[in-house]
N, CA, C and O atoms as a GROMACS GRO file, in nm:
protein
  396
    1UNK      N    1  10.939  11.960  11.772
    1UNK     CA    2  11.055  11.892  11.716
    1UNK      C    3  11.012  11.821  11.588
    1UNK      O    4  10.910  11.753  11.578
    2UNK      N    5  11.111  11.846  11.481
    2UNK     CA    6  11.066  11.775  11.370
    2UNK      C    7  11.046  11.621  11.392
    2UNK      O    8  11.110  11.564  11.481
    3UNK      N    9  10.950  11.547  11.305
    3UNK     CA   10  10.957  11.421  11.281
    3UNK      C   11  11.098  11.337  11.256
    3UNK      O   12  11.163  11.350  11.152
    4UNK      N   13  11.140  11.236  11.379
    4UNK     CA   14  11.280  11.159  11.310
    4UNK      C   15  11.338  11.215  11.352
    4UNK      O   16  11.439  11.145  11.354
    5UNK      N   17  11.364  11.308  11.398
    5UNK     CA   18  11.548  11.380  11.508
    5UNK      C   19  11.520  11.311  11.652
    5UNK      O   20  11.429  11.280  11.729
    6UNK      N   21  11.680  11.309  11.635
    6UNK     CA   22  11.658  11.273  11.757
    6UNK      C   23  11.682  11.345  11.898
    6UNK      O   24  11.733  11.456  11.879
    7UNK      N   25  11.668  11.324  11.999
    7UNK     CA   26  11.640  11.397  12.121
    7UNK      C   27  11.790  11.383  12.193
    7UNK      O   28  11.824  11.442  12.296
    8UNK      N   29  11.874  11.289  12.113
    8UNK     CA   30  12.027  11.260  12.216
    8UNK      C   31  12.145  11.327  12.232
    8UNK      O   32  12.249  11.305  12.293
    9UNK      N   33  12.095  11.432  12.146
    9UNK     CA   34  12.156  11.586  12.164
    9UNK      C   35  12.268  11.544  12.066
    9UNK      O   36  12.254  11.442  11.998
   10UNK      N   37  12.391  11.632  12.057
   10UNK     CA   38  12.487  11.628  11.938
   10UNK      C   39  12.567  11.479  11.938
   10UNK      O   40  12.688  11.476  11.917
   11UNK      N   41  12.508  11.387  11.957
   11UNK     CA   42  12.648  11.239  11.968
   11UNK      C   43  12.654  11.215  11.818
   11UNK      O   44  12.590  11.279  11.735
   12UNK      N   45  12.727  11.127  11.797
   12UNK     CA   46  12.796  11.044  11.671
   12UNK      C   47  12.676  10.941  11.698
   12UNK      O   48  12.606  10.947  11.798
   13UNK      N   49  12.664  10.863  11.615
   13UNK     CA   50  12.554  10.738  11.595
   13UNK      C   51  12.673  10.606  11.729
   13UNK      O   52  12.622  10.504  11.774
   14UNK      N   53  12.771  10.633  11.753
   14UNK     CA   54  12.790  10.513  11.868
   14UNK      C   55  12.765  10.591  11.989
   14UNK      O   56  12.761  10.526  12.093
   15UNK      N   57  12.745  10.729  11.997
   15UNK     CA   58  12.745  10.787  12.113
   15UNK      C   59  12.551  10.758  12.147
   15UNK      O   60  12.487  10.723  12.246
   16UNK      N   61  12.524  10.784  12.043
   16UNK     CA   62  12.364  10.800  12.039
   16UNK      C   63  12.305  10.646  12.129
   16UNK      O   64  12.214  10.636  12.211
   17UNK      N   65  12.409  10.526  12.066
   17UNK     CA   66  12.392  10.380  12.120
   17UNK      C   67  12.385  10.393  12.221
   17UNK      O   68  12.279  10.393  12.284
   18UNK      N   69  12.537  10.413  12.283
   18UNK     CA   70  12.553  10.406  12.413
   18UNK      C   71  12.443  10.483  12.529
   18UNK      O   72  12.413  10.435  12.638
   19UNK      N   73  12.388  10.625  12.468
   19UNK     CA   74  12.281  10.708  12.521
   19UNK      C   75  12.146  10.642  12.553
   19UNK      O   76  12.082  10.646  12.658
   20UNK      N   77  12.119  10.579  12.431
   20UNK     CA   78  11.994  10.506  12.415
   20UNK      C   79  11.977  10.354  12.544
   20UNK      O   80  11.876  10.300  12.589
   21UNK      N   81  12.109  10.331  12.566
   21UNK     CA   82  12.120  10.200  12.631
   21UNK      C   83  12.110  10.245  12.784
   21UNK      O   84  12.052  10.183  12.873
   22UNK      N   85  12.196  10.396  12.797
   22UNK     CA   86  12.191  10.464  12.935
   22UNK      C   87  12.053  10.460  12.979
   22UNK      O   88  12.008  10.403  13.078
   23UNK      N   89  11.989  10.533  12.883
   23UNK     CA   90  11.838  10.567  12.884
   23UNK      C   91  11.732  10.431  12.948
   23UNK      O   92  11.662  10.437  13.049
   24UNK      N   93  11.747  10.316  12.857
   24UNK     CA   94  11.698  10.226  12.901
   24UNK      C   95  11.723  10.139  13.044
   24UNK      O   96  11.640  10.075  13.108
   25UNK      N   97  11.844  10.156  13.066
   25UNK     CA   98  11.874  10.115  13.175
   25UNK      C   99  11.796  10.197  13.268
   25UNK      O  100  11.708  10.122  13.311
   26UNK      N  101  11.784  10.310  13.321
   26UNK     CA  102  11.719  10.381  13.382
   26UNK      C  103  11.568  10.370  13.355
   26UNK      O  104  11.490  10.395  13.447
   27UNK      N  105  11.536  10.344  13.266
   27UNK     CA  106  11.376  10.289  13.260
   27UNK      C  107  11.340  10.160  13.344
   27UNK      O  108  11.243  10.146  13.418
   28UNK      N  109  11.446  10.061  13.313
   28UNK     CA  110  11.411   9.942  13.355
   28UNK      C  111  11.439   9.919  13.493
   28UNK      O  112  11.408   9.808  13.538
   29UNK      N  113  11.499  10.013  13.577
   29UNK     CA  114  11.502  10.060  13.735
   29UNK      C  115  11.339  10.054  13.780
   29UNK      O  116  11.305  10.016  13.893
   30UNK      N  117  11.278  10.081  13.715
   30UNK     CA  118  11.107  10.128  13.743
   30UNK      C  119  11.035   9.999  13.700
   30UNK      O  120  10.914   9.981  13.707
   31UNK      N  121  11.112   9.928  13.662
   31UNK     CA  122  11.034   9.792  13.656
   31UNK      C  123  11.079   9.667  13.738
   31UNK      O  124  11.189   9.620  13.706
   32UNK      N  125  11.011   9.605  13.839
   32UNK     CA  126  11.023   9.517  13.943
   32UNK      C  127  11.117   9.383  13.914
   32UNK      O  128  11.196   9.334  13.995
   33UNK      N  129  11.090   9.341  13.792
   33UNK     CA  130  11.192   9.250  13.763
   33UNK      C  131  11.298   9.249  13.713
   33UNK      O  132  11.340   9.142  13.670
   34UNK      N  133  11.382   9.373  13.700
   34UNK     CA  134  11.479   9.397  13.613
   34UNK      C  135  11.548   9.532  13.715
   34UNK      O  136  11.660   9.575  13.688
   35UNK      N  137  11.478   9.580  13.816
   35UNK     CA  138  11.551   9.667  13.890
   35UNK      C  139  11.681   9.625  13.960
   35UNK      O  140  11.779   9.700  13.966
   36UNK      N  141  11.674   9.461  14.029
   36UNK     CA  142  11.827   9.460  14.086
   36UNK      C  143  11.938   9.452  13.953
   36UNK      O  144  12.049   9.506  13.954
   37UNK      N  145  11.892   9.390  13.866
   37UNK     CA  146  12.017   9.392  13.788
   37UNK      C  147  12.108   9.542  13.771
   37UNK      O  148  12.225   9.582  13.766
   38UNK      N  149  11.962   9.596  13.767
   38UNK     CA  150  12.040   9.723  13.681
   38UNK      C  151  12.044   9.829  13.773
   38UNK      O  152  12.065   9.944  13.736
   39UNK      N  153  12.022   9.792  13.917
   39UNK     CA  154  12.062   9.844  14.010
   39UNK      C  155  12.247   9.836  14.030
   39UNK      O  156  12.332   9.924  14.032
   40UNK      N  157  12.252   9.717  14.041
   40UNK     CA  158  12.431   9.666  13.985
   40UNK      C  159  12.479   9.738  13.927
   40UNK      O  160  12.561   9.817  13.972
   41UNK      N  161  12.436   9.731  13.791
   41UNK     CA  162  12.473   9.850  13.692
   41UNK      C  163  12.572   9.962  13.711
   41UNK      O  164  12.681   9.991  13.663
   42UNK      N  165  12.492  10.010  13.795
   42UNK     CA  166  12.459  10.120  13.799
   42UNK      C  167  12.567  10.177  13.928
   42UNK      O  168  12.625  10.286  13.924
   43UNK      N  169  12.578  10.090  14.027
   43UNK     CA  170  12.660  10.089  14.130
   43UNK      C  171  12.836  10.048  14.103
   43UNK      O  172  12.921  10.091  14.181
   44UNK      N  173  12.861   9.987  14.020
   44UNK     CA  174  12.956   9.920  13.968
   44UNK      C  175  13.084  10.017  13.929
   44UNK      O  176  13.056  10.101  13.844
   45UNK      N  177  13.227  10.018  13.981
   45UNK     CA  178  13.281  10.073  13.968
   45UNK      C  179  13.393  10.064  13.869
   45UNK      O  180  13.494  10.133  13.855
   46UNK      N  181  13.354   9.978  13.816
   46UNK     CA  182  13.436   9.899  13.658
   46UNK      C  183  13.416  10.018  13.584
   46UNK      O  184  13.319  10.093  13.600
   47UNK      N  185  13.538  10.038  13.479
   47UNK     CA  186  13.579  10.086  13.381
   47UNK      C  187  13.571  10.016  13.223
   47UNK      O  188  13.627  10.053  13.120
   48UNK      N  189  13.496   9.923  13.244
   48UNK     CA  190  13.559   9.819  13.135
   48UNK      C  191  13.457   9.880  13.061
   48UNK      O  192  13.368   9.957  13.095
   49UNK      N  193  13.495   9.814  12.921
   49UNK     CA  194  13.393   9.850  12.776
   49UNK      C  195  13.247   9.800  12.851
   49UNK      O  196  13.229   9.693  12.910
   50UNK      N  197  13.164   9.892  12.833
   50UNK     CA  198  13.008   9.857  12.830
   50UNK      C  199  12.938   9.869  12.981
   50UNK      O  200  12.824   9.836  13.011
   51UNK      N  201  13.042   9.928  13.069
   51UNK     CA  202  13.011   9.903  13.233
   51UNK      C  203  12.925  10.053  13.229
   51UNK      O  204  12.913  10.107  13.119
   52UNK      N  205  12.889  10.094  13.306
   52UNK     CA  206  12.787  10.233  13.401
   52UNK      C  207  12.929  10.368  13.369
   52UNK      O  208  12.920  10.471  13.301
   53UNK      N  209  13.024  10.326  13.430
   53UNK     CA  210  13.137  10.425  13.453
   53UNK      C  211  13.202  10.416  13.323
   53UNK      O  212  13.213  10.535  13.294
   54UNK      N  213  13.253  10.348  13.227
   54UNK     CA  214  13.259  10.350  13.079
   54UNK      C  215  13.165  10.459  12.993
   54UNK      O  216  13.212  10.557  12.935
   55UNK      N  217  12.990  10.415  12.996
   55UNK     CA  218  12.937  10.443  12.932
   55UNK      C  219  12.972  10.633  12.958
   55UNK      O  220  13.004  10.712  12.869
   56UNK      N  221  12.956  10.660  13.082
   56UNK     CA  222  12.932  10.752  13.154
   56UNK      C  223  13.074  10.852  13.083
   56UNK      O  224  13.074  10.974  13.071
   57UNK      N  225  13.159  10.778  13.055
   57UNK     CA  226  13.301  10.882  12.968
   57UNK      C  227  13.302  10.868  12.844
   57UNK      O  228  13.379  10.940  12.780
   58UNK      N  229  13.210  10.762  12.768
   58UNK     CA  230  13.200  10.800  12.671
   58UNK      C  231  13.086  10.893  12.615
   58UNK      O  232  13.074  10.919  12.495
   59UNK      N  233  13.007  10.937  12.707
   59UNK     CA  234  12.902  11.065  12.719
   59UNK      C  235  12.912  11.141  12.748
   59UNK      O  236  12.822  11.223  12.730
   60UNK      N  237  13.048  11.182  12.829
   60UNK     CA  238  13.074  11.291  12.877
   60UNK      C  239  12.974  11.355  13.019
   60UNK      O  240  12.971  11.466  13.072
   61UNK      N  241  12.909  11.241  13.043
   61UNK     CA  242  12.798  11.263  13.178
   61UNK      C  243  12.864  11.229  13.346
   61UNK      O  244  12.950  11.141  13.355
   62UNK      N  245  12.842  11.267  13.409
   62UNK     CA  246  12.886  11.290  13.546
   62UNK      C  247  12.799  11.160  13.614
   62UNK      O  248  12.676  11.154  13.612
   63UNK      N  249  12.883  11.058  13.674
   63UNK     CA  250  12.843  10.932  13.721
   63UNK      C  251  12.725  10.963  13.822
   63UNK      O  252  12.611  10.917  13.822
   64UNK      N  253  12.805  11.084  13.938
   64UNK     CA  254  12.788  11.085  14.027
   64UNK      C  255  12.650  11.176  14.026
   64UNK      O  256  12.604  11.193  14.138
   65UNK      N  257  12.574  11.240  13.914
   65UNK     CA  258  12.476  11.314  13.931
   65UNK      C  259  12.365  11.219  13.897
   65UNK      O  260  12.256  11.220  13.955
   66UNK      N  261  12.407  11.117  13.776
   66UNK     CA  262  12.290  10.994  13.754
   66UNK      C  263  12.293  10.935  13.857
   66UNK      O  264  12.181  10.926  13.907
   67UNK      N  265  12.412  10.864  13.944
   67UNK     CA  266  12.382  10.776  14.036
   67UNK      C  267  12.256  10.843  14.164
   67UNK      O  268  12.162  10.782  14.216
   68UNK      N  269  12.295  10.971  14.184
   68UNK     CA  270  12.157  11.052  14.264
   68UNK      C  271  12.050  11.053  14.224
   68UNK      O  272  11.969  11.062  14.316
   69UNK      N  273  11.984  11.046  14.076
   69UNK     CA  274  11.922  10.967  13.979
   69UNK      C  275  11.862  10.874  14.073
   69UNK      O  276  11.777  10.889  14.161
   70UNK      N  277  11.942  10.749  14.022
   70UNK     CA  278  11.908  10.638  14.058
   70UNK      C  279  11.855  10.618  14.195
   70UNK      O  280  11.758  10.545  14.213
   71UNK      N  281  11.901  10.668  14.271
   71UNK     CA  282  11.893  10.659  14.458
   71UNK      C  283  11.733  10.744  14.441
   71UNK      O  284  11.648  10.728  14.528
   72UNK      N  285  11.720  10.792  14.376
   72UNK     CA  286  11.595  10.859  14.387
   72UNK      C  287  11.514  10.762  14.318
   72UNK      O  288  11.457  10.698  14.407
   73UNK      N  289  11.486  10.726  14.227
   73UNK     CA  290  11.387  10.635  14.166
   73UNK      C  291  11.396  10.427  14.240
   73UNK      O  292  11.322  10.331  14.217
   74UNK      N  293  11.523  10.440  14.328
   74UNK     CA  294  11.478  10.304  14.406
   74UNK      C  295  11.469  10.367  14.518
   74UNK      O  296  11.438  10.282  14.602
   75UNK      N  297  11.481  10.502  14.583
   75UNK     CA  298  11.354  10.508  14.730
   75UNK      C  299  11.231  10.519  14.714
   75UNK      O  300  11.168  10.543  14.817
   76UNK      N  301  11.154  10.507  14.589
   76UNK     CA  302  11.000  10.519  14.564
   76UNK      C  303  11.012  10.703  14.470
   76UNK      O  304  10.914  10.776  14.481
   77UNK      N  305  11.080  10.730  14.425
   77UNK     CA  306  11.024  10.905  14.382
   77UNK      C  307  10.962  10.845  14.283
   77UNK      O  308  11.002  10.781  14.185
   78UNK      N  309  10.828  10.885  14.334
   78UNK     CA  310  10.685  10.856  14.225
   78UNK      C  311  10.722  10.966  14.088
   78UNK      O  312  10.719  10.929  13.970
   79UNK      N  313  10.756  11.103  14.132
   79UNK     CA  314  10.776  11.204  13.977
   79UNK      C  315  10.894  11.148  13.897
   79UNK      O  316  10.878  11.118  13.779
   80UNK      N  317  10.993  11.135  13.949
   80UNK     CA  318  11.130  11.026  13.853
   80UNK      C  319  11.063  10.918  13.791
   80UNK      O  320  11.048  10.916  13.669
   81UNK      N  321  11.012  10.804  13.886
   81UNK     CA  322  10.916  10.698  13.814
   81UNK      C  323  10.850  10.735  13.684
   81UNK      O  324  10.872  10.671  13.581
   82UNK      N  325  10.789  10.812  13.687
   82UNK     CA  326  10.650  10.796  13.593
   82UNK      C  327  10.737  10.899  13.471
   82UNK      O  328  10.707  10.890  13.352
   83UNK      N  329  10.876  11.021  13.536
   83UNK     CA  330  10.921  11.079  13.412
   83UNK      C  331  11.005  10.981  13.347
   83UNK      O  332  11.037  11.017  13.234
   84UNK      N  333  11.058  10.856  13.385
   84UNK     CA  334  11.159  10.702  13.330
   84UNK      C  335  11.076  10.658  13.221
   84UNK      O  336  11.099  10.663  13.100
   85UNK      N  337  10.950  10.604  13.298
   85UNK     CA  338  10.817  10.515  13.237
   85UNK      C  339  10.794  10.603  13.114
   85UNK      O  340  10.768  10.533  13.016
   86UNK      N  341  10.794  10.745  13.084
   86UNK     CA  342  10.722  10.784  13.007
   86UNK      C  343  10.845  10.814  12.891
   86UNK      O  344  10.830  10.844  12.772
   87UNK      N  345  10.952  10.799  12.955
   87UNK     CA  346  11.035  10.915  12.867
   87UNK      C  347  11.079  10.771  12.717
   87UNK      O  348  11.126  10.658  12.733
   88UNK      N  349  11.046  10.830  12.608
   88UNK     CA  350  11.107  10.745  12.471
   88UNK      C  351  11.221  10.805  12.381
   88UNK      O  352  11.243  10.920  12.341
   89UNK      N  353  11.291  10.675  12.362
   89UNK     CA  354  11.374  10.713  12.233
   89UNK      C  355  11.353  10.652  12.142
   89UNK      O  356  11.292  10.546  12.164
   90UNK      N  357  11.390  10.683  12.000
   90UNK     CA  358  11.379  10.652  11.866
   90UNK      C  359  11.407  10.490  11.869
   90UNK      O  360  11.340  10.413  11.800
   91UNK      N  361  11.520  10.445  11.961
   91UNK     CA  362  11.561  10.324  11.904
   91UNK      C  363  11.510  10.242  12.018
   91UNK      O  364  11.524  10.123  11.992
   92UNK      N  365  11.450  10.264  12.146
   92UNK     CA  366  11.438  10.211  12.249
   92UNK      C  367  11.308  10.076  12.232
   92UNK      O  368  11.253  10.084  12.122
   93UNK      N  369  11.256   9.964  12.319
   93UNK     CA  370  11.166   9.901  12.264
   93UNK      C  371  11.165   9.870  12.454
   93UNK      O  372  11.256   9.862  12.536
   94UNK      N  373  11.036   9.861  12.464
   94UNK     CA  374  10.957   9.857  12.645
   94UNK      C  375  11.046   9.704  12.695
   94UNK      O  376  11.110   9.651  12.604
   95UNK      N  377  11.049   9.664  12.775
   95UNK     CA  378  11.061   9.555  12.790
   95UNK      C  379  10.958   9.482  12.808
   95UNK      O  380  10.856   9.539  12.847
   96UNK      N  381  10.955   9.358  12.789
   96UNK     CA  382  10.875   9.234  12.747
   96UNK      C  383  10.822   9.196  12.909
   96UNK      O  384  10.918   9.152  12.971
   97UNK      N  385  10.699   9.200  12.993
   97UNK     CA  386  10.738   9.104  13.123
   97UNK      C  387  10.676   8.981  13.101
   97UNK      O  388  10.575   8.959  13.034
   98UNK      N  389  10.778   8.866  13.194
   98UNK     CA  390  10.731   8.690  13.130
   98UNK      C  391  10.606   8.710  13.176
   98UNK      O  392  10.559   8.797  13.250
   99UNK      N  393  10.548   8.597  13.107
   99UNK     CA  394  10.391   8.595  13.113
   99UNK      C  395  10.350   8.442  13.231
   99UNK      O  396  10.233   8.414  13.256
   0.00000   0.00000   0.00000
């Protein structure tokens, strides 16, 4: 892949946001202090601007195939884990843990 494209497949630059934020959320499942929140997330059956099921129609992605996703990386799936942990995007930044 060339240098600088990005990996979020054909979106508009707000679709790419919203992708990038999906993305992270699912990373931060794999991290101990930030998993219940975004366990919530993720479970949440709100429609509203910025919720799991929002993001999910403005991506055109199927709730119900990430949420199997998710159920897999909080029963322990060590291969989901480490493909979350590893996977980067252009705009993404690790999270910080308090010290």
């Amino acid at each position: 892949m060339a240098r600088g494209r990005s990996t979020l497949g054909p979106f508009g630059p707000e679709q790419r946001m919203w992708a990038v934020s999906l993305i992270g959320a699912l990373k931060d499942l794999t991290v101990e202090e930030y998993r219940e929140e975004e366990r919530l997330w993720f479970e949440s059956e709100s429609e509203e601007v910025k919720s799991f099921v929002w993001v999910c129609q403005v991506l055109g992605l199927s709730k119900s195939r990430i949420r199997e996703e998710v159920k897999k990386i909080l029963e322990g799936d060590e291969q989901l884990i480490r493909k979350w942990r590893k996977r980067r995007t252009p705009d993404y930044k690790e999270p910080q843990k308090a010290a």
